PDB file of C-alpha atoms in Angstrom:
ATOM      1  CA  MET A  60       0.068   0.252  -0.058  1.00  0.00           C
ATOM      2  CA  LEU A  61       0.623   3.780  -0.548  1.00  0.00           C
ATOM      3  CA  TRP A  62       0.912   5.243   2.822  1.00  0.00           C
ATOM      4  CA  ALA A  63       1.774   9.379   3.140  1.00  0.00           C
ATOM      5  CA  GLU A  64       3.111  10.900   6.258  1.00  0.00           C
ATOM      6  CA  ILE A  65      -0.841  12.309   7.102  1.00  0.00           C
ATOM      7  CA  ASN A  66      -2.722   8.673   7.663  1.00  0.00           C
ATOM      8  CA  ALA A  67      -3.871   8.299   4.318  1.00  0.00           C
ATOM      9  CA  ILE A  68      -4.678   5.076   2.508  1.00  0.00           C
ATOM     10  CA  GLU A  69      -4.398   3.841  -0.513  1.00  0.00           C
ATOM     11  CA  GLY A  70      -6.074   5.890  -3.216  1.00  0.00           C
ATOM     12  CA  ASP A  71      -6.295   8.954  -1.717  1.00  0.00           C
ATOM     13  CA  THR A  72      -5.979  12.392  -3.465  1.00  0.00           C
ATOM     14  CA  LEU A  73      -2.533  13.563  -3.197  1.00  0.00           C
ATOM     15  CA  ALA A  74      -2.519  17.510  -3.784  1.00  0.00           C
ATOM     16  CA  GLY A  75      -0.293  19.918  -4.764  1.00  0.00           C
ATOM     17  CA  SER A  76       0.024  23.241  -6.159  1.00  0.00           C
ATOM     18  CA  ALA A  77      -4.596  23.387  -6.317  1.00  0.00           C
ATOM     19  CA  VAL A  78      -3.998  20.203  -8.600  1.00  0.00           C
ATOM     20  CA  SER A  79      -5.343  16.695  -7.136  1.00  0.00           C
ATOM     21  CA  SER A  80      -4.045  13.066  -8.397  1.00  0.00           C
ATOM     22  CA  ILE A  81      -4.625  10.006  -7.741  1.00  0.00           C
ATOM     23  CA  TYR A  82      -1.899   7.402  -7.439  1.00  0.00           C
ATOM     24  CA  THR A  83      -2.347   4.100  -7.453  1.00  0.00           C
ATOM     25  CA  VAL A  84       0.278   1.128  -5.966  1.00  0.00           C
ATOM     26  CA  SER A  85      -0.173  -2.319  -7.864  1.00  0.00           C
ATOM     27  CA  PRO A  86       2.310  -4.934  -6.223  1.00  0.00           C
ATOM     28  CA  PHE A  87       3.865  -7.805  -8.166  1.00  0.00           C
ATOM     29  CA  VAL A  88       6.705 -10.266  -7.366  1.00  0.00           C
ATOM     30  CA  GLY A  89       9.188  -8.797  -6.361  1.00  0.00           C
ATOM     31  CA  TYR A  90       8.188  -4.964  -7.004  1.00  0.00           C
ATOM     32  CA  TYR A  91       5.875  -2.434  -7.269  1.00  0.00           C
ATOM     33  CA  HIS A  92       4.607   0.374  -9.877  1.00  0.00           C
ATOM     34  CA  ILE A  93       3.050   3.898  -8.867  1.00  0.00           C
ATOM     35  CA  SER A  94       1.264   5.438 -11.222  1.00  0.00           C
ATOM     36  CA  ILE A  95      -1.142   8.209 -12.299  1.00  0.00           C
ATOM     37  CA  ASP A  96      -3.254   8.725 -15.670  1.00  0.00           C
ATOM     38  CA  HIS A  97      -1.953  11.017 -18.363  1.00  0.00           C
ATOM     39  CA  ASN A  98      -4.703  13.382 -19.333  1.00  0.00           C
ATOM     40  CA  ASP A  99      -5.093  10.568 -22.236  1.00  0.00           C
ATOM     41  CA  GLY A 100      -5.465   8.270 -19.718  1.00  0.00           C
ATOM     42  CA  THR A 101      -2.238   6.697 -19.986  1.00  0.00           C
ATOM     43  CA  PRO A 102      -0.863   5.606 -16.933  1.00  0.00           C
ATOM     44  CA  LEU A 103       2.452   6.847 -16.372  1.00  0.00           C
ATOM     45  CA  PHE A 104       3.762   4.947 -13.516  1.00  0.00           C
ATOM     46  CA  TRP A 105       7.204   4.442 -11.642  1.00  0.00           C
ATOM     47  CA  THR A 106       8.444   0.985 -10.389  1.00  0.00           C
ATOM     48  CA  LEU A 107      10.314  -0.028  -7.220  1.00  0.00           C
ATOM     49  CA  THR A 108      11.768  -2.948  -6.048  1.00  0.00           C
ATOM     50  CA  SER A 109      10.398  -4.985  -3.008  1.00  0.00           C
ATOM     51  CA  GLY A 110      13.539  -4.089  -1.370  1.00  0.00           C
ATOM     52  CA  ALA A 111      12.371  -0.201  -1.474  1.00  0.00           C
ATOM     53  CA  MET A 112      10.000  -1.257   1.329  1.00  0.00           C
ATOM     54  CA  CYS A 113      10.039   1.693   3.699  1.00  0.00           C
ATOM     55  CA  THR A 114      12.192   4.029   1.010  1.00  0.00           C
ATOM     56  CA  LYS A 115      10.831   7.725   1.484  1.00  0.00           C
ATOM     57  CA  ILE A 116       9.325   9.198  -2.289  1.00  0.00           C
ATOM     58  CA  THR A 117       9.007  12.937  -2.913  1.00  0.00           C
ATOM     59  CA  LEU A 118       7.444  13.636  -5.839  1.00  0.00           C
ATOM     60  CA  GLN A 119       8.515  16.490  -7.965  1.00  0.00           C
ATOM     61  CA  ARG A 120       6.410  18.317 -10.798  1.00  0.00           C
ATOM     62  CA  ALA A 121       7.738  19.383 -13.561  1.00  0.00           C
ATOM     63  CA  ASN A 122       8.310  23.098 -12.861  1.00  0.00           C
ATOM     64  CA  ASN A 123      10.314  21.979  -9.986  1.00  0.00           C
ATOM     65  CA  ASN A 124       7.576  22.761  -6.475  1.00  0.00           C
ATOM     66  CA  LEU A 125       7.842  19.326  -4.801  1.00  0.00           C
ATOM     67  CA  ASN A 126       4.624  17.344  -3.782  1.00  0.00           C
ATOM     68  CA  GLN A 127       3.909  15.642  -0.693  1.00  0.00           C
ATOM     69  CA  LEU A 128       6.412  12.691   0.635  1.00  0.00           C
ATOM     70  CA  TRP A 129       5.108   9.255   0.522  1.00  0.00           C
ATOM     71  CA  CYS A 130       6.637   6.149   1.867  1.00  0.00           C
ATOM     72  CA  LEU A 131       5.542   2.633   1.212  1.00  0.00           C
ATOM     73  CA  LEU A 132       5.025   0.248   4.109  1.00  0.00           C
ATOM     74  CA  ASP A 133       3.416  -3.205   4.860  1.00  0.00           C
ATOM     75  CA  ALA A 134      -0.482  -2.264   5.799  1.00  0.00           C
ATOM     76  CA  PRO A 135      -1.306  -2.322   8.732  1.00  0.00           C
ATOM     77  CA  GLN A 136      -3.158  -5.159  10.055  1.00  0.00           C
TER      78      GLN A 136
END
């Protein structure tokens, strides 16, 4: 699951610079895809290996503004 520092859950809206985006995390064997749909519906994605668990991720827009900091964590039980 993709978790934010402010107790977000998978599929929550990630907001920044008056723009809201929904990111999707898809787990695969040995890696994760973090994706967002482009305006034309094409998914844009990052790939993280399973070894990246608990790695912090800062998303940076093309205008160099930083978005919210996210971290991949195990889902709470």
